[in-house]
Tab-separated table of C-alpha atoms in Angstrom:
chain	number	residue	atom	x	y	z
A	23	MET	CA	30.300	30.992	-61.879
A	24	LYS	CA	26.714	32.013	-60.881
A	25	LYS	CA	26.261	34.917	-59.451
A	26	LYS	CA	24.702	34.471	-55.599
A	27	TYR	CA	23.111	36.549	-53.954
A	28	PHE	CA	22.599	36.647	-49.977
A	29	LEU	CA	19.854	38.948	-48.392
A	30	ILE	CA	20.691	40.760	-45.874
A	31	GLY	CA	18.926	42.207	-43.487
A	32	ILE	CA	18.774	45.153	-41.116
A	33	CYS	CA	17.149	45.999	-38.804
A	34	LEU	CA	16.921	49.568	-36.405
A	35	ILE	CA	14.542	49.059	-32.900
A	36	LEU	CA	14.340	51.809	-30.935
A	37	PHE	CA	13.079	50.440	-27.259
A	38	SER	CA	11.330	53.358	-24.849
A	39	CYS	CA	11.947	53.216	-21.264
A	40	LYS	CA	8.736	52.179	-21.048
A	41	ARG	CA	5.831	50.215	-21.789
A	42	HIS	CA	4.287	51.862	-24.840
A	43	SER	CA	4.297	52.213	-28.300
A	44	VAL	CA	6.987	53.901	-30.159
A	45	ASP	CA	7.462	55.036	-33.955
A	46	LEU	CA	9.486	53.025	-35.934
A	47	GLU	CA	12.436	54.337	-38.973
A	48	ASN	CA	11.556	52.521	-42.581
A	49	ILE	CA	14.440	50.978	-43.692
A	50	GLU	CA	14.982	49.986	-46.958
A	51	LEU	CA	15.623	45.607	-46.654
A	52	ARG	CA	19.476	45.355	-49.886
A	53	LYS	CA	19.456	41.877	-51.316
A	54	ASP	CA	23.159	41.192	-51.045
A	55	TYR	CA	23.533	37.640	-52.719
A	56	GLY	CA	21.187	33.990	-52.708
A	57	ILE	CA	21.386	31.096	-52.203
A	58	SER	CA	19.235	28.215	-53.847
A	59	GLN	CA	21.023	25.988	-54.027
A	60	SER	CA	25.773	24.819	-53.209
A	61	GLY	CA	28.000	24.032	-55.072
A	62	ASP	CA	27.175	20.734	-54.542
A	63	SER	CA	24.224	20.608	-56.658
A	64	ILE	CA	22.272	20.207	-53.214
A	65	PHE	CA	18.710	21.958	-52.862
A	66	PHE	CA	17.597	22.629	-49.959
A	67	SER	CA	14.251	22.143	-48.749
A	68	GLY	CA	12.941	21.833	-45.087
A	69	ILE	CA	15.514	24.262	-43.375
A	70	ARG	CA	14.462	25.735	-39.670
A	71	SER	CA	16.345	27.797	-39.436
A	72	ILE	CA	19.827	29.561	-39.984
A	73	PHE	CA	22.563	31.141	-38.434
A	74	PHE	CA	25.052	33.483	-39.758
A	75	ASP	CA	28.750	33.761	-37.701
A	76	LYS	CA	31.571	32.700	-40.245
A	77	TYR	CA	29.942	30.286	-41.917
A	78	LEU	CA	26.806	29.467	-43.137
A	79	TYR	CA	24.496	26.905	-40.432
A	80	MET	CA	21.466	25.641	-41.547
A	81	SER	CA	19.092	22.716	-39.331
A	82	ASN	CA	17.367	20.374	-42.266
A	83	TYR	CA	14.188	19.589	-40.899
A	84	ARG	CA	13.441	16.920	-43.138
A	85	MET	CA	17.122	15.441	-43.732
A	86	ASN	CA	17.631	15.813	-40.357
A	87	GLN	CA	21.381	16.889	-40.853
A	88	ILE	CA	22.808	20.265	-40.365
A	89	LEU	CA	24.458	21.876	-43.251
A	90	VAL	CA	27.445	23.671	-42.916
A	91	LEU	CA	27.982	27.081	-45.840
A	92	ASP	CA	31.197	29.020	-47.190
A	93	GLU	CA	29.647	32.650	-47.921
A	94	MET	CA	29.016	31.611	-51.678
A	95	GLY	CA	27.067	28.050	-51.177
A	96	HIS	CA	29.908	26.103	-51.248
A	97	LEU	CA	28.585	22.995	-48.966
A	98	ILE	CA	32.023	22.529	-46.253
A	99	CYS	CA	30.111	19.702	-44.143
A	100	THR	CA	26.869	18.356	-43.014
A	101	LEU	CA	26.268	17.417	-39.308
A	102	GLY	CA	24.116	15.144	-37.499
A	103	SER	CA	22.135	11.909	-39.413
A	104	GLU	CA	18.782	10.653	-38.169
A	105	GLY	CA	17.965	8.765	-35.196
A	106	ARG	CA	18.235	8.494	-31.727
A	107	GLY	CA	22.147	8.649	-30.196
A	108	PRO	CA	24.015	10.473	-29.308
A	109	GLY	CA	24.411	13.879	-31.496
A	110	GLU	CA	21.571	12.251	-34.024
A	111	PHE	CA	18.785	14.067	-34.433
A	112	VAL	CA	14.757	13.273	-34.878
A	113	GLY	CA	14.241	16.798	-35.946
A	114	VAL	CA	16.356	19.325	-35.430
A	115	SER	CA	14.861	22.973	-35.455
A	116	HIS	CA	16.733	26.327	-34.679
A	117	ILE	CA	20.242	26.960	-34.548
A	118	TYR	CA	22.237	28.703	-32.746
A	119	VAL	CA	25.977	29.320	-33.050
A	120	SER	CA	28.607	30.906	-30.323
A	121	ASN	CA	32.088	31.745	-31.050
A	122	ASP	CA	32.704	27.777	-33.398
A	123	THR	CA	30.203	26.246	-31.189
A	124	ILE	CA	26.921	24.778	-32.516
A	125	TYR	CA	23.760	24.469	-30.559
A	126	ALA	CA	21.181	22.515	-32.258
A	127	LEU	CA	17.130	21.348	-30.727
A	128	ASN	CA	16.435	18.620	-30.785
A	129	GLU	CA	12.672	18.431	-30.837
A	130	GLY	CA	12.138	14.363	-30.545
A	131	LYS	CA	14.890	13.884	-28.145
A	132	ARG	CA	14.104	17.453	-26.576
A	133	CYS	CA	18.195	17.725	-25.835
A	134	ILE	CA	20.096	20.286	-27.799
A	135	GLU	CA	23.229	18.828	-28.916
A	136	VAL	CA	26.245	20.445	-29.518
A	137	TYR	CA	28.737	20.220	-32.412
A	138	ASN	CA	31.616	22.064	-34.424
A	139	ILE	CA	32.976	21.647	-37.209
A	140	ASP	CA	34.722	18.980	-36.643
A	141	GLY	CA	31.824	17.534	-35.823
A	142	TYR	CA	29.581	16.367	-32.066
A	143	ILE	CA	30.896	17.402	-29.032
A	144	LYS	CA	28.048	16.489	-26.974
A	145	THR	CA	24.779	16.617	-25.524
A	146	VAL	CA	22.920	19.287	-23.134
A	147	PRO	CA	19.268	17.068	-22.220
A	148	LEU	CA	16.267	19.266	-22.106
A	149	TYR	CA	14.562	16.731	-20.494
A	150	GLU	CA	15.637	16.317	-16.448
A	151	ALA	CA	16.054	19.754	-16.086
A	152	GLY	CA	12.417	19.835	-16.096
A	153	ILE	CA	12.647	22.066	-19.534
A	154	ARG	CA	9.698	20.365	-21.398
A	155	LEU	CA	10.608	22.098	-24.480
A	156	ARG	CA	6.952	22.100	-26.495
A	157	ASN	CA	7.204	25.328	-29.316
A	158	THR	CA	9.896	26.086	-31.954
A	159	GLY	CA	10.321	28.991	-31.330
A	160	ARG	CA	14.715	30.932	-32.262
A	161	PHE	CA	15.937	30.363	-28.938
A	162	VAL	CA	19.933	31.906	-26.859
A	163	ILE	CA	23.147	31.407	-25.719
A	164	LEU	CA	25.292	33.745	-24.055
A	165	HIS	CA	27.924	32.979	-20.953
A	166	ASN	CA	27.038	29.688	-20.622
A	167	LYS	CA	23.271	30.268	-19.893
A	168	PHE	CA	20.692	28.853	-22.221
A	169	TYR	CA	17.888	31.258	-23.101
A	170	PHE	CA	14.552	29.831	-24.446
A	171	PRO	CA	10.293	30.851	-24.937
A	172	TYR	CA	8.621	28.421	-22.413
A	173	VAL	CA	5.278	29.314	-21.315
A	174	THR	CA	4.803	28.015	-17.582
A	175	ASN	CA	0.842	29.319	-15.557
A	176	GLU	CA	3.705	32.121	-14.739
A	177	ASN	CA	6.302	33.158	-17.387
A	178	SER	CA	7.387	33.715	-21.228
A	179	ILE	CA	10.837	32.760	-21.375
A	180	VAL	CA	12.719	30.522	-19.312
A	181	GLU	CA	16.724	29.880	-18.337
A	182	TYR	CA	18.831	27.092	-18.147
A	183	ASN	CA	22.726	27.940	-16.357
A	184	LEU	CA	24.517	25.452	-17.888
A	185	LEU	CA	28.085	25.874	-14.962
A	186	TYR	CA	25.395	24.886	-12.369
A	187	GLU	CA	22.227	22.736	-14.448
A	188	SER	CA	19.916	25.241	-12.364
A	189	THR	CA	16.455	27.120	-14.396
A	190	ARG	CA	14.945	30.560	-14.113
A	191	TYR	CA	11.073	32.165	-15.379
A	192	PHE	CA	10.448	34.964	-16.007
A	193	GLY	CA	8.784	36.672	-18.580
A	194	LEU	CA	4.919	38.667	-19.606
A	195	LEU	CA	2.838	36.201	-19.759
A	196	ASP	CA	-0.704	37.038	-20.892
A	197	ARG	CA	-3.962	34.413	-19.179
A	198	PHE	CA	-6.906	33.170	-22.133
A	199	GLN	CA	-9.212	30.813	-21.136
A	200	THR	CA	-6.978	27.576	-21.163
A	201	GLU	CA	-3.779	25.897	-20.907
A	202	ASP	CA	-3.719	25.849	-24.735
A	203	HIS	CA	-3.974	28.793	-26.035
A	204	THR	CA	-2.631	30.205	-23.282
A	205	ARG	CA	0.288	28.480	-24.623
A	206	PHE	CA	0.516	28.918	-28.086
A	207	ARG	CA	-1.226	33.914	-27.215
A	208	ASN	CA	2.817	33.064	-25.926
A	209	GLU	CA	5.122	32.110	-28.361
A	210	ARG	CA	8.019	34.201	-28.988
A	211	HIS	CA	11.392	34.276	-30.855
A	212	LEU	CA	14.730	35.260	-28.784
A	213	LEU	CA	17.007	36.711	-30.237
A	214	ALA	CA	20.365	38.495	-28.350
A	215	MET	CA	21.413	42.213	-27.940
A	216	ASN	CA	24.762	43.598	-27.289
A	217	GLU	CA	25.021	40.200	-25.614
A	218	LYS	CA	23.783	41.904	-22.788
A	219	TYR	CA	19.929	42.408	-23.374
A	220	LEU	CA	17.768	39.826	-25.232
A	221	ILE	CA	14.965	41.010	-27.293
A	222	ALA	CA	11.266	38.359	-27.504
A	223	VAL	CA	9.486	37.955	-30.656
A	224	SER	CA	6.245	37.190	-30.311
A	225	HIS	CA	4.568	34.507	-32.986
A	226	VAL	CA	1.242	35.692	-33.172
A	227	LYS	CA	1.365	39.680	-32.236
A	228	PRO	CA	2.585	42.950	-33.417
A	229	VAL	CA	4.597	43.531	-30.184
A	230	ILE	CA	8.497	42.878	-28.894
A	231	GLU	CA	9.771	43.259	-25.968
A	232	LYS	CA	13.422	44.367	-24.232
A	233	TYR	CA	14.383	41.835	-21.026
A	234	ASN	CA	17.996	42.457	-18.919
A	235	LEU	CA	19.880	39.416	-18.009
A	236	ASN	CA	18.281	39.550	-14.291
A	237	GLY	CA	15.221	38.738	-16.558
A	238	GLU	CA	14.176	42.838	-15.486
A	239	PHE	CA	11.716	43.877	-17.882
A	240	ILE	CA	12.744	46.886	-19.539
A	241	ALA	CA	10.522	47.645	-22.343
A	242	GLN	CA	7.284	46.964	-24.041
A	243	LEU	CA	7.681	48.355	-29.149
A	244	SER	CA	4.402	48.213	-30.625
A	245	TYR	CA	5.224	47.831	-34.745
A	246	GLU	CA	1.093	47.365	-35.150
A	247	ASN	CA	1.008	50.717	-37.020
A	248	ILE	CA	3.150	49.723	-40.264
A	249	TYR	CA	0.914	49.114	-42.741
A	250	PRO	CA	1.226	45.777	-43.066
A	251	VAL	CA	0.808	44.133	-40.327
A	252	GLN	CA	-2.168	47.196	-40.254
A	253	LYS	CA	-4.338	44.859	-43.109
A	254	ARG	CA	-2.932	41.411	-40.887
A	255	LEU	CA	-4.254	42.801	-37.819
A	256	GLU	CA	-7.869	44.021	-40.231
A	257	PHE	CA	-8.149	40.373	-41.298
A	258	VAL	CA	-7.447	39.504	-37.264
A	259	ASN	CA	-10.207	41.235	-36.171
A	260	ARG	CA	-12.719	39.974	-38.420
A	261	GLN	CA	-12.642	36.342	-37.579
A	262	LYS	CA	-15.210	34.802	-34.772
A	263	SER	CA	-13.101	35.454	-31.177
A	264	GLU	CA	-13.197	31.259	-29.595
A	265	ILE	CA	-11.258	29.433	-27.312
A	266	ASN	CA	-7.822	28.467	-28.376
A	267	SER	CA	-8.606	30.291	-31.296
A	268	VAL	CA	-4.595	31.100	-32.942
A	269	PHE	CA	-6.755	34.943	-34.042
A	270	SER	CA	-7.947	36.272	-30.286
């Protein structure tokens, strides 16, 4: 049997109660084991998102499927297929797993497909709720509420309540000269912290934000002083400032 390794990253973030930079502790990541192909000789490509919760879940954007593997990389099953019918994908992007339920962002259909290990359950039509997702940031589900990175004229995050089919907007926003520039300069990934907080990680700047589930901003952390980030920022600062530039 081949020896396999899986990369486990442990990140400890200390937030202050004020909106300013704080010192970060350096943590060395250890490679535990890795998977390059499943036990059924299926090579991985086009993987857009990975989530571990009892099983290892991977969204394969190219094949429009969710792969479910055990901890040794053996394929348990695949979920979904390409198409526009119920439970079918037109670009399966990020996934989130909670209580053995799999929530998958279907980019082309602008909805969430819901599965369990036995197959398709239902579709959550975000477009009908007025949520027109235009980025591919990670999302979170807590207490029957979706939280998506979603840039508007005023905010950067949207909450969608599954029970009441209602929306609420919050999140800090940096304004730029055009709508497109504002949108992609404010894109984020969202993570859950202790099921009580949201962590928003910027795509384009070394900043992490912390919110409570009422949408209240709590703290902001800058990691611009980490050496690899400093080198990247030096490159960015050398670029010409232009409208709709990802660098400014």
